[in-house]
C-alpha cells in the first residue's frame, strides 16, 4: 500500500467545565466530547523524495513544520525508531479542509490523529490505539481524543478519556463567523469568577441513557462561552438569532467561535441552515452536520501518559 486517505472528524463539546488550574499553567477540564460527521480528508502518500511535505486546499493551513500533521508524522517516525535519511521514501500529506480553521472544533488535532492512524497502517507499524494516543498527547491535549473518537468524557487536560454511550443522532447547524479565535487567548482571559453557563454532565449522561434529548439540551453548557462572547460580542447576536429561527439549543464549541444550533430532525436542520445562509454574511461558514458514534472499543477507559 502506497497511499491511504483517512477521514479526520471534527468535534464539539456538549459540556465543558474547568475545574482547576495546574502549576504548569494548564487548566483541568471535565468535558463531554462528541465527534461530528463534518470531516477533513487526510491523504498520506509514500513518495520518492525523502522528506515530509504538507499541502492543503485551504489557505490558512500551514504548509511546513508549523502544521501539526507534519509534526505528527515526525513524532510517529521518531517513536518507531525510523529516520527518513535511512529510508527510501518520504511522506506527502494532503489535507482537504472542511472543518473551520481556528473554530474550536479541533481541526488540527483531528488531522494529527489521522496522520498517526494512517501512517501506522501504511508503514505496518502495528502500534496500539493507546500507543498512538500517547504519541498524540505530545502534539496537543485534544489529539488523544481525536484518536479515541466517538463520545467520551475527557478529564485532566483532556487526556484522561472514558468512553460513554453516544446520544441519539443529533442534528446541528454550525455557524463560524469570518474570524478565528486563539484557544490560548480564551484560556488566558478565563477566570473562575466568570464560570457562567456551567454544564450538568450527569443530566446529559442521564439524558443520553434514557434517550431524553431535552435533558441533554438542559444539561449542556460551556464555561468558556462567556469569555469568548465577551471578547467577540457578535457571537451573542449569532446565538440569539439562531434561537429565534427555531434552534432547540445553541452552544459554542470549545473556545469558539463556532456556534452549534441543535435541532431534532435533519429537515429542521436543513431549514435552519438555509435561513442562516440567507441572513448571515457570505463570509460566514454555515454548514449542517450530525453527531456520529463509534462502538468498537466498547466501554473502556484509557489514559495517555503526559
Ligand atoms: P482547538 O479546537 O483544538 O482549539 P481549533 O479547531 O480552534 O483547535 P485549528 O483549526 O486546529 O484550531 O487551528 C489552530 C491553529 O493551528 C491555526 O491558526 C493554524 O494556523 C494552526 N494549524 C496547524 N496545523 C493545522 C492544521 N492541520 N489544520 C488547521 N490549522 C492548523
Short mmCIF file of N, CA and C in Angstrom, two decimals, residues 45-120:
data_model
loop_
_atom_site.label_atom_id
_atom_site.label_comp_id
_atom_site.label_asym_id
_atom_site.label_seq_id
_atom_site.Cartn_x
_atom_site.Cartn_y
_atom_site.Cartn_z
N UNK A 45 0.74 9.77 1.45
CA UNK A 45 1.33 9.00 0.33
C UNK A 45 2.83 8.84 0.56
N UNK A 46 3.34 7.66 0.31
CA UNK A 46 4.78 7.48 0.36
C UNK A 46 5.34 8.00 -0.96
N UNK A 47 6.40 8.83 -0.87
CA UNK A 47 6.92 9.44 -2.09
C UNK A 47 8.43 9.16 -2.19
N UNK A 48 8.97 9.30 -3.40
CA UNK A 48 10.41 9.02 -3.55
C UNK A 48 11.28 10.08 -2.87
N UNK A 49 10.72 11.29 -2.64
CA UNK A 49 11.53 12.35 -2.01
C UNK A 49 11.59 12.13 -0.51
N UNK A 50 12.82 12.07 0.02
CA UNK A 50 12.97 11.71 1.44
C UNK A 50 12.74 12.91 2.35
N UNK A 51 11.49 13.36 2.38
CA UNK A 51 11.15 14.46 3.30
C UNK A 51 9.64 14.42 3.54
N UNK A 52 9.22 15.12 4.61
CA UNK A 52 7.78 15.20 4.88
C UNK A 52 7.28 16.47 4.21
N UNK A 53 6.19 16.38 3.47
CA UNK A 53 5.60 17.61 2.91
C UNK A 53 4.12 17.64 3.25
N UNK A 54 3.61 18.85 3.49
CA UNK A 54 2.18 19.02 3.79
C UNK A 54 1.60 20.06 2.85
N UNK A 55 0.50 19.71 2.22
CA UNK A 55 -0.22 20.66 1.37
C UNK A 55 -1.69 20.63 1.79
N UNK A 56 -2.39 21.71 1.46
CA UNK A 56 -3.82 21.75 1.77
C UNK A 56 -4.53 22.61 0.74
N UNK A 57 -5.83 22.40 0.61
CA UNK A 57 -6.62 23.26 -0.29
C UNK A 57 -7.12 24.50 0.44
N UNK A 58 -6.72 24.68 1.71
CA UNK A 58 -7.18 25.84 2.49
C UNK A 58 -5.99 26.75 2.77
N UNK A 59 -6.14 28.03 2.45
CA UNK A 59 -5.00 28.95 2.52
C UNK A 59 -4.47 29.16 3.95
N UNK A 60 -5.31 28.99 4.98
CA UNK A 60 -4.85 29.26 6.36
C UNK A 60 -4.14 28.08 7.00
N UNK A 61 -4.07 26.97 6.29
CA UNK A 61 -3.43 25.78 6.87
C UNK A 61 -1.93 25.83 6.55
N UNK A 62 -1.07 25.83 7.59
CA UNK A 62 0.38 25.93 7.34
C UNK A 62 0.89 24.77 6.47
N UNK A 63 1.93 25.09 5.67
CA UNK A 63 2.48 24.08 4.74
C UNK A 63 3.91 23.69 5.12
N UNK A 64 4.19 23.79 6.40
CA UNK A 64 5.55 23.46 6.85
C UNK A 64 5.47 22.79 8.21
N UNK A 65 6.57 22.82 8.96
CA UNK A 65 6.61 22.13 10.25
C UNK A 65 5.65 22.76 11.26
N UNK A 66 5.10 23.94 10.94
CA UNK A 66 4.10 24.55 11.83
C UNK A 66 2.80 23.76 11.79
N UNK A 67 2.64 22.93 10.76
CA UNK A 67 1.41 22.13 10.67
C UNK A 67 1.51 20.95 11.62
N UNK A 68 0.50 20.81 12.46
CA UNK A 68 0.51 19.74 13.46
C UNK A 68 0.52 18.36 12.80
N UNK A 69 0.03 18.27 11.57
CA UNK A 69 0.05 16.99 10.84
C UNK A 69 1.49 16.63 10.48
N UNK A 70 2.28 17.62 10.14
CA UNK A 70 3.71 17.41 9.84
C UNK A 70 4.40 16.86 11.09
N UNK A 71 4.13 17.52 12.23
CA UNK A 71 4.78 17.10 13.48
C UNK A 71 4.30 15.71 13.90
N UNK A 72 3.07 15.38 13.56
CA UNK A 72 2.56 14.04 13.89
C UNK A 72 3.38 12.98 13.15
N UNK A 73 3.68 13.24 11.88
CA UNK A 73 4.48 12.29 11.11
C UNK A 73 5.88 12.17 11.72
N UNK A 74 6.46 13.31 12.08
CA UNK A 74 7.80 13.31 12.70
C UNK A 74 7.81 12.49 13.99
N UNK A 75 6.81 12.76 14.85
CA UNK A 75 6.75 12.08 16.15
C UNK A 75 6.56 10.57 15.98
N UNK A 76 5.73 10.19 15.02
CA UNK A 76 5.48 8.77 14.82
C UNK A 76 6.75 8.05 14.35
N UNK A 77 7.45 8.68 13.40
CA UNK A 77 8.70 8.06 12.91
C UNK A 77 9.70 7.94 14.05
N UNK A 78 9.78 8.99 14.87
CA UNK A 78 10.71 9.00 15.99
C UNK A 78 10.36 7.88 16.98
N UNK A 79 9.06 7.76 17.31
CA UNK A 79 8.61 6.72 18.25
C UNK A 79 8.95 5.32 17.71
N UNK A 80 8.81 5.17 16.38
CA UNK A 80 9.04 3.86 15.77
C UNK A 80 10.53 3.62 15.47
N UNK A 81 11.36 4.61 15.83
CA UNK A 81 12.81 4.45 15.61
C UNK A 81 13.18 4.53 14.13
N UNK A 82 12.36 5.23 13.33
CA UNK A 82 12.64 5.36 11.90
C UNK A 82 13.19 6.76 11.62
N UNK A 83 14.10 6.82 10.69
CA UNK A 83 14.71 8.09 10.33
C UNK A 83 14.64 8.23 8.81
N UNK A 84 14.09 9.34 8.34
CA UNK A 84 13.87 9.49 6.89
C UNK A 84 15.16 9.32 6.08
N UNK A 85 16.28 9.74 6.65
CA UNK A 85 17.53 9.65 5.89
C UNK A 85 17.91 8.19 5.62
N UNK A 86 17.50 7.32 6.54
CA UNK A 86 17.82 5.90 6.38
C UNK A 86 16.76 5.14 5.58
N UNK A 87 15.68 5.79 5.21
CA UNK A 87 14.59 5.11 4.48
C UNK A 87 14.66 5.47 3.00
N UNK A 88 13.96 4.71 2.19
CA UNK A 88 13.99 5.04 0.75
C UNK A 88 12.70 5.71 0.30
N UNK A 89 12.05 6.38 1.22
CA UNK A 89 10.84 7.11 0.84
C UNK A 89 10.66 8.35 1.73
N UNK A 90 9.76 9.21 1.30
CA UNK A 90 9.34 10.35 2.10
C UNK A 90 7.83 10.27 2.30
N UNK A 91 7.26 11.28 2.95
CA UNK A 91 5.82 11.23 3.26
C UNK A 91 5.16 12.52 2.77
N UNK A 92 4.20 12.37 1.86
CA UNK A 92 3.42 13.52 1.38
C UNK A 92 2.05 13.49 2.06
N UNK A 93 1.68 14.61 2.64
CA UNK A 93 0.37 14.70 3.31
C UNK A 93 -0.43 15.79 2.60
N UNK A 94 -1.68 15.45 2.26
CA UNK A 94 -2.56 16.46 1.68
C UNK A 94 -3.84 16.54 2.53
N UNK A 95 -4.18 17.76 2.95
CA UNK A 95 -5.37 17.94 3.80
C UNK A 95 -6.47 18.67 3.03
N UNK A 96 -7.55 17.96 2.76
CA UNK A 96 -8.74 18.61 2.17
C UNK A 96 -9.55 19.12 3.35
N UNK A 97 -9.55 20.45 3.54
CA UNK A 97 -10.07 21.07 4.76
C UNK A 97 -11.55 21.40 4.66
N UNK A 98 -12.32 20.88 5.58
CA UNK A 98 -13.74 21.28 5.69
C UNK A 98 -14.06 21.79 7.09
N UNK A 99 -13.33 21.29 8.09
CA UNK A 99 -13.57 21.74 9.47
C UNK A 99 -13.08 23.19 9.56
N UNK A 100 -13.89 24.10 10.13
CA UNK A 100 -13.45 25.50 10.20
C UNK A 100 -12.10 25.63 10.92
N UNK A 101 -11.21 26.44 10.36
CA UNK A 101 -9.88 26.65 10.97
C UNK A 101 -10.03 27.64 12.12
N UNK A 102 -9.36 27.35 13.23
CA UNK A 102 -9.46 28.16 14.47
C UNK A 102 -10.92 28.31 14.87
N UNK A 103 -11.66 27.23 14.78
CA UNK A 103 -13.10 27.29 15.06
C UNK A 103 -13.50 26.67 16.38
N UNK A 104 -12.55 26.05 17.10
CA UNK A 104 -12.90 25.37 18.35
C UNK A 104 -13.44 23.97 18.12
N UNK A 105 -13.10 23.40 16.94
CA UNK A 105 -13.58 22.05 16.61
C UNK A 105 -12.44 21.05 16.45
N UNK A 106 -11.27 21.42 16.96
CA UNK A 106 -10.09 20.53 16.97
C UNK A 106 -9.69 20.04 15.59
N UNK A 107 -9.81 20.91 14.60
CA UNK A 107 -9.47 20.51 13.23
C UNK A 107 -8.02 20.06 13.10
N UNK A 108 -7.10 20.84 13.63
CA UNK A 108 -5.68 20.48 13.54
C UNK A 108 -5.40 19.19 14.29
N UNK A 109 -5.98 19.05 15.48
CA UNK A 109 -5.77 17.84 16.27
C UNK A 109 -6.31 16.61 15.54
N UNK A 110 -7.44 16.78 14.87
CA UNK A 110 -8.03 15.66 14.12
C UNK A 110 -7.11 15.28 12.95
N UNK A 111 -6.49 16.28 12.31
CA UNK A 111 -5.55 15.98 11.23
C UNK A 111 -4.36 15.20 11.75
N UNK A 112 -3.85 15.61 12.92
CA UNK A 112 -2.70 14.92 13.53
C UNK A 112 -3.08 13.47 13.84
N UNK A 113 -4.28 13.28 14.40
CA UNK A 113 -4.75 11.93 14.73
C UNK A 113 -4.85 11.08 13.46
N UNK A 114 -5.33 11.68 12.39
CA UNK A 114 -5.48 10.94 11.12
C UNK A 114 -4.11 10.53 10.58
N UNK A 115 -3.12 11.41 10.71
CA UNK A 115 -1.77 11.06 10.24
C UNK A 115 -1.20 9.91 11.07
N UNK A 116 -1.39 9.97 12.39
CA UNK A 116 -0.86 8.88 13.24
C UNK A 116 -1.52 7.55 12.86
N UNK A 117 -2.84 7.58 12.72
CA UNK A 117 -3.55 6.33 12.39
C UNK A 117 -3.19 5.84 10.98
N UNK A 118 -3.13 6.78 10.04
CA UNK A 118 -2.87 6.42 8.64
C UNK A 118 -1.46 5.89 8.44
N UNK A 119 -0.47 6.58 9.03
CA UNK A 119 0.92 6.12 8.86
C UNK A 119 1.15 4.79 9.56
N UNK A 120 0.46 4.62 10.70
CA UNK A 120 0.57 3.34 11.42
C UNK A 120 0.20 2.19 10.49
#
